[in-house]
Coordinates of C-alpha atoms and ligand atoms in Angstrom, one line a residue:
M1 CA -27.4 -7.4 -40.9
L2 CA -27.1 -9.1 -44.1
D3 CA -29.1 -11.9 -43.5
H4 CA -31.1 -10.8 -46.4
L5 CA -28.1 -12.2 -48.1
S6 CA -27.2 -16.0 -49.0
F7 CA -23.8 -16.4 -49.6
T8 CA -22.6 -18.8 -52.5
A9 CA -19.5 -21.1 -53.2
P10 CA -17.8 -19.5 -56.4
E11 CA -19.2 -20.8 -59.4
P12 CA -16.0 -20.7 -61.4
K13 CA -16.3 -20.7 -65.3
T14 CA -15.1 -24.2 -66.6
I15 CA -13.8 -24.2 -70.2
A16 CA -13.6 -27.6 -72.0
G17 CA -10.3 -27.8 -73.6
A18 CA -9.0 -30.7 -76.2
K19 CA -8.0 -32.6 -72.9
G20 CA -10.1 -31.8 -70.0
D21 CA -11.9 -29.0 -68.0
W22 CA -10.2 -25.8 -67.0
E23 CA -11.2 -23.5 -64.4
L24 CA -10.7 -19.7 -64.4
V25 CA -8.9 -18.0 -61.4
I26 CA -8.7 -13.9 -61.4
G27 CA -7.6 -10.8 -59.2
L28 CA -8.0 -7.2 -59.9
E29 CA -6.0 -4.3 -59.2
V30 CA -8.2 -1.4 -59.5
H31 CA -6.9 2.0 -59.8
A32 CA -9.5 4.4 -58.8
Q33 CA -9.0 8.4 -58.9
V34 CA -9.4 10.0 -55.3
A35 CA -12.4 11.8 -55.8
S36 CA -10.4 15.3 -54.5
K37 CA -10.2 19.1 -55.8
A38 CA -6.1 19.0 -55.4
K39 CA -3.4 16.5 -56.2
L40 CA -1.9 14.2 -53.7
F41 CA 1.3 16.4 -53.3
S42 CA 0.2 19.7 -54.6
G43 CA -2.6 22.2 -54.4
A44 CA -3.0 22.0 -58.0
S45 CA -6.4 21.6 -59.3
T46 CA -7.7 17.7 -60.7
E47 CA -10.3 19.1 -62.9
F48 CA -10.9 17.0 -65.6
G49 CA -10.8 18.5 -69.2
A50 CA -9.1 21.4 -68.7
E51 CA -6.3 22.9 -71.3
P52 CA -3.4 20.9 -71.2
N53 CA -0.5 22.0 -68.7
S54 CA -2.9 24.3 -67.0
N55 CA -3.1 22.3 -63.8
V56 CA 0.5 22.1 -63.0
A57 CA 2.2 22.8 -60.0
F58 CA 6.1 23.3 -59.6
V59 CA 6.3 20.2 -57.9
D60 CA 4.2 18.2 -60.3
A61 CA 6.7 19.4 -63.1
A62 CA 9.3 18.2 -60.8
M63 CA 11.0 21.6 -60.8
P64 CA 14.3 21.3 -58.9
G65 CA 14.1 21.6 -55.2
M66 CA 10.3 21.4 -55.0
L67 CA 9.2 19.0 -52.3
P68 CA 6.0 17.3 -51.6
V69 CA 3.1 17.9 -49.2
I70 CA 0.8 15.5 -48.6
N71 CA -2.7 16.4 -49.0
E72 CA -4.5 15.2 -46.1
F73 CA -8.1 15.1 -47.7
C74 CA -7.0 12.4 -50.2
V75 CA -5.4 10.3 -47.1
A76 CA -8.9 10.7 -45.5
Q77 CA -10.3 9.5 -48.7
A78 CA -8.3 6.6 -48.5
V79 CA -9.1 5.6 -45.6
R80 CA -13.0 6.2 -45.8
T81 CA -12.5 3.7 -48.8
G82 CA -10.9 1.2 -46.4
L83 CA -13.2 1.6 -43.8
G84 CA -16.2 1.3 -46.7
L85 CA -14.7 -2.2 -47.9
K86 CA -14.6 -3.6 -43.5
A87 CA -10.6 -3.4 -43.9
A88 CA -7.9 -2.8 -41.6
I89 CA -6.5 0.8 -41.2
N90 CA -2.7 0.9 -41.1
L91 CA -1.9 3.9 -38.5
R92 CA 1.8 3.8 -40.0
S93 CA 2.0 3.6 -43.7
A94 CA 5.1 4.8 -46.0
F95 CA 5.7 6.2 -49.3
D96 CA 8.5 4.8 -51.7
R97 CA 9.7 5.9 -55.1
K98 CA 9.2 3.6 -58.1
N99 CA 11.5 4.6 -60.3
Y100 CA 11.0 4.6 -64.3
F101 CA 11.9 6.5 -67.2
Y102 CA 8.8 8.0 -69.4
P103 CA 8.3 11.5 -70.6
D104 CA 5.1 12.0 -68.6
L105 CA 6.4 11.5 -65.7
P106 CA 8.9 14.4 -65.1
Q107 CA 9.9 13.1 -61.5
G108 CA 11.5 10.1 -63.2
Y109 CA 10.0 8.2 -60.3
Q110 CA 6.2 7.6 -59.2
I111 CA 5.5 8.0 -55.5
S112 CA 3.3 4.7 -54.7
Q113 CA 3.4 2.7 -51.1
L114 CA 4.7 -0.4 -51.9
Y115 CA 5.7 -1.9 -48.5
H116 CA 3.4 -0.4 -45.8
P117 CA 0.2 0.3 -47.6
I118 CA -2.5 2.5 -45.6
V119 CA -5.2 -0.1 -45.8
G120 CA -5.0 -3.7 -45.2
E121 CA -7.3 -6.6 -45.4
G122 CA -10.9 -6.0 -46.2
E123 CA -13.8 -7.6 -48.7
V124 CA -16.1 -6.9 -51.1
I125 CA -19.6 -8.1 -51.3
V126 CA -20.2 -9.1 -54.7
D127 CA -23.9 -9.4 -55.8
M128 CA -24.3 -12.4 -57.9
A129 CA -28.2 -12.5 -58.4
P130 CA -31.0 -10.7 -56.3
G131 CA -30.5 -12.1 -53.1
V132 CA -27.1 -14.2 -53.9
A133 CA -23.9 -12.8 -52.9
R134 CA -20.2 -13.9 -52.9
R135 CA -17.0 -12.4 -50.8
V136 CA -13.9 -11.3 -52.5
R137 CA -11.2 -10.7 -50.1
I138 CA -9.1 -7.5 -50.7
E139 CA -5.7 -7.9 -49.9
R140 CA -4.8 -4.0 -49.9
I141 CA -5.4 -0.5 -50.8
H142 CA -2.7 1.9 -51.4
I143 CA -2.2 5.3 -52.3
E144 CA -0.3 6.7 -55.0
Q145 CA 0.6 9.5 -57.8
D146 CA -0.9 9.4 -61.4
A147 CA 1.4 10.1 -64.2
G148 CA 0.6 12.6 -67.3
K149 CA -0.4 11.9 -70.6
S150 CA 1.6 11.8 -74.0
I151 CA -0.3 12.8 -76.7
H152 CA 1.2 10.8 -80.3
D153 CA -1.8 11.5 -82.7
M154 CA -1.8 15.6 -82.8
D155 CA 0.8 15.9 -85.0
P156 CA 2.9 13.7 -87.6
N157 CA 6.3 14.7 -86.0
M158 CA 5.9 15.4 -82.4
S159 CA 4.7 14.0 -79.2
F160 CA 3.1 16.0 -76.8
V161 CA 3.0 15.9 -73.1
D162 CA 0.0 16.6 -70.9
L163 CA 1.0 16.8 -67.3
N164 CA -2.5 18.1 -65.7
R165 CA -2.8 14.4 -64.7
T166 CA 0.7 13.9 -63.1
G167 CA 0.3 13.9 -59.2
V168 CA -3.5 13.1 -59.2
A169 CA -4.1 10.7 -56.4
L170 CA -5.0 7.2 -57.0
M171 CA -6.0 4.4 -54.7
E172 CA -4.8 1.3 -56.1
I173 CA -7.5 -1.4 -54.8
V174 CA -5.5 -5.3 -55.1
S175 CA -7.9 -8.2 -54.6
R176 CA -7.2 -11.2 -53.7
P177 CA -7.4 -14.2 -56.7
D178 CA -11.1 -15.0 -55.4
I179 CA -12.8 -14.1 -58.6
R180 CA -13.7 -16.9 -60.9
S181 CA -15.5 -16.0 -64.1
P182 CA -15.2 -13.0 -66.2
E183 CA -19.2 -11.8 -65.2
E184 CA -17.9 -12.1 -61.7
A185 CA -14.8 -10.1 -62.5
A186 CA -17.3 -7.2 -63.7
A187 CA -20.0 -7.8 -61.0
Y188 CA -16.8 -7.0 -58.6
V189 CA -16.0 -3.7 -60.1
V190 CA -19.6 -2.8 -60.1
K191 CA -19.9 -3.2 -56.5
L192 CA -16.6 -1.5 -56.0
R193 CA -17.6 1.6 -57.7
Q194 CA -20.9 1.4 -56.2
I195 CA -19.4 1.6 -52.9
M196 CA -16.8 4.3 -53.7
R197 CA -19.6 6.4 -55.2
Y198 CA -21.7 6.2 -51.9
L199 CA -18.6 7.1 -49.9
G200 CA -17.7 10.2 -52.3
T201 CA -14.0 9.0 -52.4
C202 CA -14.3 8.2 -56.5
D203 CA -16.7 9.2 -59.2
G204 CA -15.9 5.9 -60.9
N205 CA -16.3 7.6 -64.6
M206 CA -14.7 4.9 -66.5
Q207 CA -14.5 7.0 -69.8
N208 CA -12.5 9.6 -68.1
G209 CA -10.1 7.0 -66.9
N210 CA -11.1 7.7 -63.1
L211 CA -11.5 3.5 -63.0
R212 CA -9.2 1.2 -64.8
A213 CA -8.6 -2.2 -64.0
D214 CA -5.1 -4.6 -64.2
V215 CA -6.8 -8.1 -64.4
N216 CA -4.6 -11.1 -63.5
V217 CA -5.6 -14.3 -65.1
S218 CA -4.6 -18.3 -64.8
I219 CA -6.1 -21.3 -65.6
C220 CA -6.1 -24.3 -63.1
P221 CA -7.6 -28.2 -63.3
P222 CA -10.9 -28.5 -61.2
G223 CA -9.9 -28.7 -57.2
A224 CA -6.5 -26.8 -57.7
Y225 CA -8.3 -23.9 -56.9
E226 CA -9.6 -25.2 -53.3
K227 CA -6.4 -26.6 -52.3
Y228 CA -4.8 -23.2 -52.4
I229 CA -8.0 -21.9 -50.4
E230 CA -7.0 -24.6 -47.8
T231 CA -3.2 -24.0 -47.7
G232 CA -2.7 -20.5 -49.0
D233 CA -0.1 -21.7 -51.0
F234 CA 0.0 -20.4 -54.7
S235 CA 1.9 -23.0 -56.2
H236 CA -1.3 -24.9 -56.4
L237 CA -2.7 -22.4 -59.3
G238 CA -1.3 -21.7 -62.4
T239 CA 0.8 -18.8 -63.8
R240 CA -0.9 -15.5 -64.4
C241 CA -0.7 -13.0 -66.9
E242 CA -1.6 -9.3 -66.2
I243 CA -4.0 -7.5 -68.5
K244 CA -3.2 -3.8 -68.2
N245 CA -5.5 -0.7 -68.3
M246 CA -9.1 -1.8 -68.8
N247 CA -11.4 0.8 -68.6
S248 CA -15.0 -1.2 -69.8
M249 CA -17.0 -3.7 -68.1
R250 CA -17.2 -5.3 -71.4
F251 CA -13.8 -5.7 -72.6
I252 CA -13.0 -6.9 -69.0
Q253 CA -14.7 -9.6 -69.8
Q254 CA -13.9 -10.5 -73.0
A255 CA -10.3 -9.9 -72.5
I256 CA -10.5 -12.7 -69.6
D257 CA -12.2 -15.0 -71.7
V258 CA -9.9 -14.9 -75.0
E259 CA -6.8 -14.7 -72.2
A260 CA -7.8 -17.6 -70.3
R261 CA -8.5 -19.7 -73.7
R262 CA -5.2 -18.6 -75.0
Q263 CA -3.3 -20.1 -71.6
I264 CA -5.5 -23.3 -71.9
A265 CA -4.1 -23.8 -75.7
I266 CA -0.8 -23.3 -74.3
V267 CA -0.8 -25.5 -71.8
E268 CA -2.5 -28.2 -73.7
D269 CA 0.0 -27.9 -76.0
G270 CA 2.9 -29.1 -73.9
G271 CA 4.1 -25.4 -73.2
K272 CA 4.3 -23.2 -70.2
V273 CA 2.6 -19.9 -69.8
V274 CA 5.2 -17.0 -69.3
Q275 CA 4.0 -14.4 -66.4
E276 CA 3.9 -11.4 -68.4
T277 CA 1.9 -8.1 -68.9
R278 CA -0.3 -8.5 -72.0
L279 CA -2.5 -5.7 -73.7
Y280 CA -6.2 -6.7 -74.9
D281 CA -7.0 -5.0 -78.8
P282 CA -10.9 -5.2 -79.0
D283 CA -10.7 -4.9 -82.5
K284 CA -8.5 -8.4 -82.9
G285 CA -10.6 -9.9 -80.1
E286 CA -7.2 -11.2 -78.7
T287 CA -4.4 -10.0 -75.8
R288 CA -1.0 -8.9 -76.8
S289 CA 2.4 -9.4 -75.0
M290 CA 3.4 -5.7 -73.7
R291 CA 6.5 -6.9 -71.8
S292 CA 7.6 -10.1 -70.0
K293 CA 9.1 -10.6 -66.5
E294 CA 12.3 -10.8 -67.8
E295 CA 12.4 -7.5 -69.4
A296 CA 10.3 -6.0 -66.6
H297 CA 11.6 -2.6 -65.0
D298 CA 13.9 -2.7 -62.3
Y299 CA 11.8 0.1 -60.2
R300 CA 14.6 0.1 -57.8
Y301 CA 11.9 1.2 -54.9
F302 CA 13.3 2.9 -51.8
P303 CA 11.4 4.7 -49.4
D304 CA 10.8 8.5 -51.0
P305 CA 13.3 10.5 -48.6
D306 CA 11.4 13.6 -49.2
L307 CA 8.2 12.2 -47.1
L308 CA 8.0 11.0 -43.7
P309 CA 6.4 7.7 -42.9
L310 CA 2.4 8.6 -42.8
E311 CA 1.3 8.5 -39.3
I312 CA -2.5 8.7 -38.1
K313 CA -4.5 8.8 -35.1
Q314 CA -7.0 6.1 -34.5
A315 CA -9.3 9.4 -33.2
W316 CA -9.0 10.4 -36.5
V317 CA -10.2 6.9 -38.2
D318 CA -13.0 6.6 -35.5
D319 CA -14.2 10.5 -36.7
I320 CA -13.9 9.5 -40.5
A321 CA -15.9 6.0 -39.4
A322 CA -18.6 8.1 -37.5
S323 CA -19.1 10.3 -40.7
M324 CA -19.6 7.2 -42.8
P325 CA -22.9 7.2 -44.9
E326 CA -25.2 4.0 -45.3
L327 CA -23.8 1.7 -47.7
P328 CA -25.5 0.1 -50.7
D329 CA -25.9 -3.7 -49.0
E330 CA -27.3 -1.8 -45.7
K331 CA -29.2 0.5 -47.7
K332 CA -30.8 -2.2 -49.4
A333 CA -31.4 -4.8 -46.6
R334 CA -33.3 -1.5 -45.1
F335 CA -35.4 -1.4 -47.9
V336 CA -36.1 -4.8 -47.7
R337 CA -36.6 -4.9 -44.1
D338 CA -38.6 -1.5 -43.4
M339 CA -40.4 -1.1 -46.8
G340 CA -41.1 -4.7 -47.8
L341 CA -39.7 -4.2 -51.1
S342 CA -38.7 -7.4 -52.9
E343 CA -34.6 -7.9 -53.4
Y344 CA -34.7 -7.0 -57.1
D345 CA -36.5 -3.6 -56.7
A346 CA -34.3 -2.9 -53.7
G347 CA -31.3 -3.9 -55.6
V348 CA -32.7 -1.5 -58.6
L349 CA -33.1 1.6 -56.3
T350 CA -29.8 1.1 -54.5
A351 CA -27.7 0.6 -57.7
D352 CA -26.6 4.3 -58.0
V353 CA -26.3 6.9 -54.6
E354 CA -28.4 9.5 -56.4
N355 CA -30.9 7.1 -57.4
A356 CA -31.4 5.7 -53.7
N357 CA -31.6 9.5 -52.7
F358 CA -34.1 10.0 -55.0
F359 CA -36.1 7.3 -54.0
E360 CA -35.7 8.3 -50.1
E361 CA -37.6 11.3 -50.9
V362 CA -40.4 10.0 -52.6
A363 CA -40.8 7.2 -50.2
Q364 CA -40.3 9.4 -46.9
G365 CA -44.0 9.3 -45.2
R366 CA -45.5 7.5 -47.7
D367 CA -45.8 3.9 -48.8
G368 CA -42.9 2.4 -49.8
K369 CA -44.3 -0.2 -52.6
Q370 CA -46.0 2.2 -53.9
A371 CA -43.2 4.6 -54.3
A372 CA -40.6 2.0 -55.7
N373 CA -43.3 1.0 -58.2
W374 CA -43.4 4.9 -59.5
V375 CA -39.7 5.6 -59.3
I376 CA -38.8 2.0 -61.1
N377 CA -41.7 1.7 -63.6
E378 CA -42.9 5.2 -64.6
L379 CA -39.9 7.1 -63.7
F380 CA -36.8 5.3 -64.6
G381 CA -38.4 3.3 -67.4
R382 CA -39.2 7.1 -68.8
L383 CA -35.8 8.4 -67.9
N384 CA -34.1 5.0 -69.7
K385 CA -36.3 5.3 -73.0
E386 CA -35.2 9.3 -73.4
G387 CA -31.6 8.8 -72.5
L388 CA -31.8 11.1 -69.1
N389 CA -30.6 10.4 -65.6
I390 CA -32.2 11.3 -62.3
E391 CA -29.9 14.4 -62.4
T392 CA -31.7 15.5 -65.6
S393 CA -35.1 14.2 -65.0
P394 CA -37.8 17.0 -65.5
I395 CA -39.8 15.5 -62.6
S396 CA -38.5 15.9 -59.3
S397 CA -39.1 13.9 -56.2
G398 CA -41.4 16.4 -54.6
Q399 CA -43.8 16.5 -57.8
L400 CA -44.0 12.6 -58.2
G401 CA -44.2 12.4 -54.1
G402 CA -47.4 14.4 -54.9
V403 CA -48.9 12.1 -57.5
I404 CA -48.4 9.3 -54.8
D405 CA -50.1 11.5 -52.0
L406 CA -53.2 12.5 -54.5
I407 CA -53.9 8.8 -55.2
A408 CA -53.7 7.9 -51.6
K409 CA -56.2 10.5 -50.7
G410 CA -58.6 9.3 -53.6
D411 CA -58.2 12.4 -55.6
I412 CA -57.2 10.7 -58.7
S413 CA -57.4 7.0 -59.8
G414 CA -54.1 5.2 -61.2
K415 CA -54.9 5.9 -64.9
I416 CA -55.4 9.8 -64.1
A417 CA -52.1 9.4 -62.4
K418 CA -50.4 8.2 -65.7
D419 CA -51.7 11.4 -67.4
L420 CA -50.8 13.8 -64.4
F421 CA -47.6 12.1 -64.7
E422 CA -47.2 13.0 -68.5
I423 CA -48.3 16.6 -68.0
L424 CA -45.7 16.9 -65.0
W425 CA -43.0 15.4 -67.5
T426 CA -43.9 17.9 -70.4
E427 CA -45.1 20.8 -68.7
G428 CA -44.3 20.8 -65.1
G429 CA -46.4 22.2 -62.2
D430 CA -47.6 21.5 -58.8
P431 CA -49.7 18.1 -59.3
A432 CA -52.3 19.2 -56.6
Q433 CA -53.2 22.6 -58.2
I434 CA -53.0 20.8 -62.1
I435 CA -55.6 18.3 -61.0
E436 CA -57.5 21.1 -59.6
S437 CA -57.3 23.6 -62.6
R438 CA -58.1 20.6 -65.3
G439 CA -60.6 19.0 -63.7
M440 CA -59.2 15.7 -63.4
K441 CA -59.9 15.3 -60.0
Q442 CA -61.9 11.8 -59.4
V443 CA -65.5 12.3 -58.0
T444 CA -66.3 11.0 -55.3
D445 CA -69.3 12.9 -54.6
L446 CA -71.5 9.6 -53.9
G447 CA -74.7 12.0 -55.4
A448 CA -72.9 12.6 -58.3
I449 CA -72.1 9.2 -59.0
E450 CA -75.3 8.1 -58.2
K451 CA -77.0 10.4 -60.5
A452 CA -74.6 8.8 -63.8
V453 CA -75.6 5.5 -62.6
D454 CA -79.3 6.2 -62.3
E455 CA -79.1 7.7 -65.8
I456 CA -77.2 4.8 -67.4
I457 CA -79.7 2.3 -65.8
A458 CA -82.7 4.3 -67.0
A459 CA -81.3 4.6 -70.4
N460 CA -80.5 0.8 -71.0
P461 CA -83.3 -1.6 -69.6
G462 CA -82.5 -4.3 -72.0
Q463 CA -78.9 -4.7 -70.4
V464 CA -80.4 -4.5 -67.0
E465 CA -82.3 -7.3 -67.2
K466 CA -79.4 -9.7 -68.6
A467 CA -77.4 -8.5 -65.8
K468 CA -79.8 -9.4 -63.3
Q469 CA -79.6 -12.6 -64.9
N470 CA -75.7 -12.8 -65.2
P471 CA -74.1 -10.4 -62.4
K472 CA -70.8 -10.8 -64.6
L473 CA -72.6 -8.1 -66.9
A474 CA -72.4 -5.3 -64.1
G475 CA -68.8 -4.7 -65.2
W476 CA -70.6 -2.9 -68.6
F477 CA -72.4 -0.6 -66.4
V478 CA -69.2 0.1 -64.7
G479 CA -67.4 0.9 -67.9
Q480 CA -70.2 3.2 -69.0
V481 CA -70.4 5.2 -66.0
L482 CA -66.7 6.0 -66.1
K483 CA -67.2 6.8 -69.3
A484 CA -69.6 9.4 -68.8
T485 CA -67.6 10.9 -66.1
G486 CA -64.5 11.2 -67.9
G487 CA -62.7 8.9 -66.0
K488 CA -62.9 10.9 -62.6
A489 CA -65.4 8.6 -61.1
N490 CA -64.1 6.4 -58.3
P491 CA -63.9 3.2 -59.6
A492 CA -64.8 1.6 -55.9
A493 CA -67.7 3.7 -55.3
V494 CA -69.0 3.2 -59.1
N495 CA -68.7 -0.6 -58.4
E496 CA -70.4 -0.7 -55.6
L497 CA -73.3 1.7 -56.5
V498 CA -73.7 -0.2 -59.7
S499 CA -74.0 -3.6 -57.5
K500 CA -76.6 -2.4 -55.4
K501 CA -79.0 -0.5 -57.8
L502 CA -79.0 -3.9 -60.3
G503 CA -79.7 -5.8 -57.0
E504 CA -82.6 -3.6 -56.7
Ligands
ADP1 P1 2.6 -8.1 -58.0 O1 3.0 -7.3 -57.0 O2 3.7 -8.9 -59.0 O3 1.7 -7.3 -59.2 P2 0.3 -9.4 -56.4 O4 0.9 -10.3 -55.3 O5 0.4 -8.1 -56.0 O6 1.8 -9.3 -57.6 O7 -0.6 -10.0 -57.3 C1 -1.5 -9.0 -58.0 C2 -2.5 -9.5 -58.5 O8 -2.7 -10.9 -59.0 C3 -3.6 -9.3 -57.4 O9 -5.0 -9.2 -57.5 C4 -3.7 -11.2 -56.8 O10 -4.7 -11.6 -56.6 C5 -4.0 -11.7 -58.5 N1 -2.8 -13.2 -58.6 C6 -1.9 -13.5 -58.2 N2 -1.8 -14.9 -58.1 C7 -2.8 -15.2 -59.1 C8 -3.1 -16.1 -60.1 N3 -2.6 -17.5 -60.2 N4 -3.9 -16.0 -61.0 C9 -5.0 -15.0 -61.1 N5 -4.6 -13.7 -60.1 C10 -3.5 -14.0 -59.5
MG2 MG1 1.1 -6.0 -57.6

């Protein structure tokens, strides 16, 4: 099914140090907020931007005696995500308590799945260039609760806490250290986000913090990574540092680069990289230590006694599998195979599920290439220019389809179609009615065209003589006829008649 793709070996970013070349090794832990109306263990709303502390159930606030009740929908969303990453689904998983103190964590622990995650090994096919892809292995996906938010900048003397986020379901998606360059890391996050948006399991809004990544970076000499892949032995790799909480593709790439250079300088100087958690400061363009392994929390993980192990049935997983939508890679392959689109165009049209749906509505029952051309060049081009997107598009798929139908029927030329597009954009309306009421319909009435051709020929005897010597000059007559008919004469018919008449 993916035979339209060629899979490439990783192309590691190589950085030349003072003493030799170094390669990058990167593994990502992506935290994706589960798209769900209610939280993981309570019925409180997950609505973004609500009045602080208005979406807090007693259990989210850790009131004494309150017990968590698992939200089946969130579990289904994690399973759906796992299936979308071609991953193993674990029919038995379990929740653990990760204990730590923080003001925005009233329970004093986060419920997570350390030992028995719900999703096991899978993969993400990362698009590197049109038609060229790489596989990044997924180690696991587990479900966990999000924490609340501390607000330190509203008052000089006090901090505030907003518990609306507390208990919202997250999926932590852990990759193997298979990513080899900053660009690949960004492409990986883009693809993961795209898949989850198709699945409807995470809306992937990075500004709202619905998708954040912890980025693990290490460096190694050329050849070392291949030894790790051969043996599975991590000791061939360098010591990694983890850069926490990245929520922009640009910063992810910058942070990887500066962190790798920092590590190279340390190692070449005879030092050792210390495994630690770091933060990226985009203003200074550097990563800073947040906590080292020695001062790492002892989370005192233990199975949550309030929650039974989570057992799901294969039949339930099968039901979810049966309701899976077509995923981006499959959709893209279909566009290339069945509609004859280029790999590049298919990539543009499938990048976002809303765009892909819109395009499919336009292409339905019409020429795929022509539909792609209008959607990408005219519509997306214009939307982009005006800072709009497909949801705010003034032109609907029905209207655009209508324009294409009129071209196909020969009612309008490509040039008039662009004028019609402009009218639809600014005034709206029905394409067929507009060309009727504004007299934009192409004249295919051969009698009318012939009359116009005859008139031009009669009025320009000198040109006729010249054109008889040099057939290339026939173009001038075609131009004159089109002008005389206000661009509405069918160009093919005009061409034919002009050559015929000049030949007489
Ligand atoms: P921990 O549980 O301590 O966070 P994990 O084994 O879960 O450790 O690894 C966390 C992330 O770090 C994973 O995404 C993994 O791929 C990545 N990782 C592990 N070793 C390395 C390394 N040497 N260089 C870069 N990334 C690594
Ligand atoms: Mg981890």
